[in-house]
Amino acid sequence: SLDLLPGEIHAVLGENGAGKSTLMKIIYGVTRQTEGEMFWEGEAVTPANPAHARTLGIGMVFQHFSLFETLTVVENVALALPGAPDLGYLARRIEKVSEKYGLPVDPRRLVHALSVGERQRVEIIRCLLQNPKLLIMDEPTSVLTPQAVRKLFETLRQLATEGCSILYISHKLDEIQELCHTATVLRAGKVTGTCTPAQETPKTMARMMIGKDLPVPQHGAPVEGGEVRLRLAGLSHASDDPFGTDLKDIHLEVHSGEIVGIAGVSGNGQQELMFAVSGEEPLAEKFPVQILETEAGRMRPGSRRRLGMGFVPEERLGRGAVPLMTLAENALLTAHRQNMLKKGLIDFLEVEVF
């Protein structure tokens, strides 16, 4: 049970599997409850589906975005609106809303060319065009840069001052403490407590979530003088995307045991650099990317994996995994490199260890 007031930013806290996303899907009409009632503006309702929820004034931005990558921003937004809206008029509305709430996005761009942060803006704008009274945000900052998080918080606070209620799911307790007025804590599918985040600390909220103190991680000392595992030697690459960023003469070395950070405001070439390093965008020459002293600039991702490179993309579903396949089936796609195959079939015991 929980209550949500107009203009309130209400956090729902809990470990993975605590029931947060299931609860949000019930409110949004994706899943039906087996017991209990939901009251919307004083009336008992059971949203039949997301379209019904949207007519009530309930919008939701999922953790994994629901966008067609081969369509433009305006075409994706049009799919969520009733009827067949005029795309030119809708593009102007998108620009107006994006300017009002500080969510810059070009309606003409194809979604596959957008960063994860920009895709989230599209999802939020798509909800805002329907004038929601309740906006559900499921792990909205899990893939955002710190600058994008600050901008998102400004937008959510502005919405709250206009009377929109916000249900906010996140594991980042410092963000909950900064942004949310109230928090409901779930553990194993049950409410175990409520609190005012501003009066708590991340440590006390974590204790409410898991029922005990969190372990304190210990950082090991950096390894010095290790071999060069990755070398970028004057990497340059022109982006095929007209909205993309060209890479120009990038030099970088990563040694064994070293953690190297790459920082920059979203849209300044980070995505293009990762594509070039991972092999998703092979280069014209082989020398700019060297993995374990092997010139790999023209190699495909599979060849780079055989050299020992792994790549975890920012967009996990679709780019990093096949959503409709199980964990074991996804592991099978690359399991032959880990000696997990026997006579063409996967050894599930070894997958469990993996």
XYZ file of C-alpha atoms in Angstrom:
354
model
C 0.000 0.000 0.000
C 1.140 3.544 -0.755
C -0.387 6.988 -1.259
C 0.799 9.597 -3.746
C -0.122 13.284 -3.585
C -0.191 15.880 -6.400
C 3.248 17.374 -6.988
C 4.962 14.731 -4.853
C 8.167 12.960 -5.936
C 7.812 9.558 -4.296
C 10.647 7.033 -4.334
C 10.140 3.266 -4.377
C 13.217 1.542 -2.961
C 14.270 -2.082 -2.859
C 16.835 -4.616 -3.987
C 16.669 -6.279 -7.388
C 13.662 -8.597 -7.307
C 11.907 -6.740 -4.482
C 8.869 -6.080 -6.700
C 9.382 -2.437 -7.671
C 9.010 -2.827 -11.428
C 6.100 -5.269 -11.035
C 4.247 -2.712 -8.906
C 4.854 0.013 -11.499
C 3.622 -2.261 -14.292
C 0.389 -2.849 -12.372
C -0.161 0.899 -12.043
C 0.575 1.369 -15.766
C -1.690 -1.464 -16.914
C 1.007 -3.862 -18.139
C 0.253 -6.418 -15.391
C -2.961 -7.189 -13.460
C -2.960 -7.436 -9.677
C -4.405 -10.553 -8.034
C -5.591 -8.755 -4.905
C -6.225 -5.236 -3.662
C -7.453 -2.057 -5.327
C -5.954 0.953 -7.037
C -7.662 4.315 -6.530
C -7.031 7.083 -9.043
C -8.267 10.536 -8.001
C -10.634 8.867 -5.518
C -12.138 6.336 -7.934
C -11.318 2.622 -8.002
C -9.726 1.761 -11.357
C -7.949 -1.177 -12.963
C -6.005 -0.024 -16.039
C -6.709 -2.558 -18.768
C -3.515 -1.723 -20.659
C -0.986 1.119 -21.021
C -3.220 2.959 -23.491
C -5.993 3.002 -20.889
C -3.515 4.208 -18.252
C -2.420 7.048 -20.529
C -6.038 8.189 -20.962
C -6.222 8.417 -17.153
C -3.131 10.627 -17.134
C -0.515 8.025 -16.193
C 2.758 7.918 -18.138
C 5.777 5.671 -17.681
C 9.406 5.795 -18.794
C 10.754 2.241 -18.667
C 14.286 1.309 -17.671
C 14.742 -0.271 -21.104
C 13.469 2.097 -23.753
C 10.593 1.229 -26.080
C 11.757 2.964 -29.256
C 12.089 1.865 -32.882
C 15.708 2.548 -33.799
C 15.091 2.875 -37.547
C 12.449 5.599 -37.099
C 12.972 9.274 -36.335
C 12.192 10.888 -32.994
C 8.955 12.430 -34.264
C 7.809 9.115 -35.795
C 8.411 7.307 -32.487
C 6.451 9.936 -30.589
C 3.585 9.760 -33.102
C 3.173 6.020 -32.453
C 2.151 6.724 -28.847
C -0.474 9.314 -29.769
C -4.048 8.575 -30.864
C -4.968 8.936 -34.507
C -2.503 9.991 -37.204
C -0.966 13.302 -36.077
C 0.626 15.643 -38.600
C 4.364 15.027 -38.279
C 5.334 18.615 -39.087
C 3.053 20.020 -36.390
C 4.132 17.300 -33.960
C 7.815 18.092 -34.575
C 7.167 21.722 -33.620
C 5.379 20.574 -30.439
C 8.346 18.357 -29.562
C 10.727 21.279 -29.993
C 8.504 23.492 -27.833
C 8.212 20.934 -25.017
C 11.911 20.066 -25.172
C 12.802 23.736 -24.840
C 10.355 24.307 -21.967
C 11.681 21.412 -19.880
C 15.345 21.610 -20.870
C 15.345 18.328 -22.812
C 16.992 19.226 -26.134
C 16.338 16.716 -28.905
C 16.089 17.024 -32.695
C 12.760 15.543 -33.948
C 14.361 14.669 -37.314
C 17.112 12.420 -35.979
C 16.959 8.642 -36.258
C 16.821 6.963 -32.858
C 19.724 4.590 -33.556
C 22.009 7.640 -33.825
C 21.038 8.969 -30.366
C 22.966 8.430 -27.153
C 21.219 6.652 -24.290
C 20.635 9.985 -22.541
C 19.045 11.437 -25.677
C 16.806 8.384 -26.042
C 15.592 8.879 -22.514
C 14.687 12.475 -23.392
C 12.555 11.115 -26.245
C 10.731 8.786 -23.837
C 10.095 11.622 -21.367
C 8.923 14.046 -24.060
C 6.601 11.364 -25.451
C 5.000 11.159 -21.999
C 4.890 14.933 -21.472
C 3.038 15.511 -24.753
C 0.123 13.628 -23.186
C 0.022 15.999 -20.167
C 0.395 13.270 -17.502
C -0.776 13.730 -13.934
C 1.507 10.880 -12.844
C 4.904 10.095 -14.335
C 6.578 6.783 -13.432
C 10.377 6.696 -13.811
C 12.013 3.240 -13.639
C 15.787 3.513 -12.972
C 16.031 6.740 -15.012
C 19.667 7.541 -14.179
C 21.211 4.083 -14.546
C 22.908 5.007 -17.842
C 23.140 8.795 -17.570
C 26.188 10.994 -17.143
C 26.313 13.209 -14.013
C 25.508 16.256 -16.161
C 22.464 14.522 -17.630
C 21.316 13.520 -14.132
C 21.420 17.144 -12.985
C 19.332 18.170 -16.018
C 16.822 15.382 -15.403
C 16.385 16.465 -11.775
C 15.666 20.036 -12.890
C 12.992 18.712 -15.246
C 11.373 16.511 -12.597
C 11.308 19.324 -10.048
C 9.681 21.618 -12.602
C 7.033 18.985 -13.346
C 6.357 18.553 -9.625
C 5.840 22.295 -9.142
C 3.253 22.122 -11.934
C 1.319 19.478 -9.964
C 2.541 16.316 -11.710
C 3.132 13.408 -9.314
C 6.255 11.309 -9.879
C 6.985 7.727 -8.837
C 10.751 7.307 -8.922
C 12.591 3.972 -8.809
C 16.342 4.010 -8.254
C 19.131 2.169 -6.443
C 21.153 5.378 -6.145
C 20.307 6.409 -2.597
C 22.173 9.722 -2.704
C 19.899 10.731 -5.603
C 16.803 9.642 -3.670
C 17.957 11.719 -0.722
C 18.461 14.784 -2.915
C 15.334 14.574 -5.081
C 12.446 12.740 -3.409
C 9.957 13.975 -0.821
C 8.898 10.516 0.417
C 10.078 6.927 0.009
C 8.360 3.551 0.260
C 10.673 0.584 0.841
C 9.947 -2.889 -0.596
C 11.597 -6.133 0.453
C 10.573 -9.496 -1.048
C 7.377 -7.975 -2.449
C 6.211 -6.358 0.800
C 6.354 -2.812 2.128
C 8.829 -2.813 5.010
C 8.789 0.889 5.778
C 8.407 4.485 4.659
C 10.690 7.434 5.278
C 11.516 11.017 4.393
C 14.786 10.706 2.438
C 16.020 14.169 3.435
C 15.971 13.010 7.057
C 17.849 9.772 6.309
C 21.291 8.816 5.055
C 22.127 6.400 2.237
C 23.327 3.973 4.920
C 20.054 3.996 6.894
C 17.967 3.643 3.723
C 20.141 0.739 2.558
C 19.569 -0.957 5.911
C 15.806 -0.589 5.406
C 16.130 -2.164 1.957
C 18.156 -5.249 2.860
C 17.584 -5.565 6.594
C 21.266 -5.246 7.528
C 24.307 -3.043 6.996
C 25.968 -3.103 3.583
C 29.475 -4.570 3.319
C 32.211 -1.962 2.878
C 34.225 -2.486 -0.336
C 38.004 -2.327 -0.178
C 39.890 -0.742 -3.069
C 43.096 -2.486 -4.106
C 46.260 -0.592 -4.943
C 46.753 0.209 -8.667
C 49.163 -2.012 -10.586
C 52.101 -0.031 -11.904
C 54.410 -0.775 -14.791
C 52.161 -3.322 -16.489
C 52.266 -4.170 -20.169
C 50.289 -2.105 -22.664
C 47.072 -4.019 -23.355
C 45.410 -1.390 -25.575
C 47.063 1.376 -27.570
C 45.305 3.960 -29.718
C 47.889 5.446 -32.071
C 46.441 8.496 -33.808
C 42.939 7.080 -34.190
C 40.845 9.162 -36.594
C 37.476 8.187 -38.047
C 34.733 10.125 -39.840
C 31.246 9.318 -38.525
C 28.713 7.984 -41.027
C 25.969 9.673 -39.012
C 25.343 13.284 -40.132
C 24.666 14.118 -36.457
C 27.672 12.140 -35.211
C 31.098 13.309 -34.079
C 34.294 12.686 -36.052
C 37.262 11.257 -34.164
C 40.539 13.112 -34.723
C 44.046 11.879 -33.884
C 43.290 10.158 -30.556
C 46.224 8.701 -28.598
C 45.691 6.500 -25.544
C 47.378 3.636 -23.687
C 45.767 1.215 -21.213
C 48.141 -0.966 -19.170
C 47.447 -4.268 -17.437
C 45.729 -3.755 -14.091
C 44.830 -0.164 -14.956
C 41.398 1.464 -14.946
C 41.201 4.365 -17.409
C 38.236 6.722 -17.456
C 37.010 8.589 -20.532
C 35.087 11.742 -19.646
C 33.143 14.270 -21.681
C 29.746 15.817 -22.145
C 27.386 13.479 -24.013
C 27.737 13.773 -27.794
C 31.455 14.594 -27.934
C 32.606 11.342 -29.506
C 32.463 8.813 -26.651
C 30.030 6.550 -28.500
C 32.001 6.766 -31.747
C 35.220 5.971 -29.862
C 33.701 2.861 -28.276
C 32.452 1.662 -31.667
C 35.943 2.110 -33.134
C 37.696 0.358 -30.232
C 35.207 -2.553 -30.056
C 35.231 -3.191 -33.814
C 31.609 -2.277 -34.441
C 33.007 0.404 -36.770
C 36.182 -1.054 -38.382
C 38.738 1.524 -39.493
C 40.316 2.038 -42.897
C 43.754 1.238 -41.442
C 44.808 -1.405 -38.945
C 47.494 0.407 -36.925
C 45.388 2.982 -34.956
C 43.975 0.262 -32.646
C 46.495 -2.162 -31.118
C 45.393 -4.955 -28.769
C 48.264 -6.826 -27.081
C 50.581 -5.380 -29.752
C 48.398 -6.756 -32.548
C 47.203 -4.151 -35.054
C 43.426 -4.602 -34.889
C 41.970 -1.486 -36.485
C 40.368 -3.407 -39.359
C 39.277 -6.418 -37.289
C 35.642 -7.244 -36.623
C 34.373 -7.602 -33.011
C 34.760 -11.388 -33.016
C 38.437 -11.195 -33.936
C 39.038 -8.610 -31.214
C 37.301 -10.843 -28.658
C 39.670 -13.660 -29.588
C 42.549 -11.343 -28.721
C 41.023 -10.876 -25.252
C 38.884 -7.749 -25.568
C 35.436 -7.594 -23.977
C 32.884 -4.844 -24.551
C 29.836 -3.970 -22.431
C 27.770 -1.376 -24.378
C 25.689 1.310 -22.688
C 22.546 -0.072 -24.354
C 22.437 -3.608 -22.913
C 19.297 -4.959 -24.588
C 19.546 -5.395 -28.329
C 23.188 -4.336 -28.579
C 24.682 -6.340 -25.714
C 22.174 -9.193 -25.415
C 19.224 -10.771 -27.231
C 16.181 -9.834 -25.090
C 13.984 -12.789 -26.084
C 16.664 -15.364 -25.231
C 17.442 -16.755 -21.777
C 20.653 -16.029 -19.915
C 21.978 -19.490 -20.819
C 21.089 -19.009 -24.506
C 22.808 -15.631 -24.550
C 25.886 -17.221 -22.992
C 25.806 -19.868 -25.720
C 26.347 -17.197 -28.385
C 29.952 -16.775 -27.249
C 30.369 -19.938 -25.135
C 32.464 -21.744 -27.736
C 35.343 -19.385 -26.877
C 35.175 -20.501 -23.219
C 35.183 -24.272 -23.904
C 31.548 -24.539 -22.786
C 30.402 -26.643 -25.743
C 30.310 -30.411 -25.888
C 29.406 -32.037 -29.220
C 27.668 -28.838 -30.302
C 25.502 -28.601 -27.181
C 25.934 -26.290 -24.229
C 27.131 -27.677 -20.920
C 24.727 -25.983 -18.481
C 26.872 -26.907 -15.484
C 29.698 -24.866 -16.927
C 27.319 -22.014 -17.766
C 26.277 -21.895 -14.111
C 29.920 -21.529 -13.136
C 30.364 -18.935 -15.877
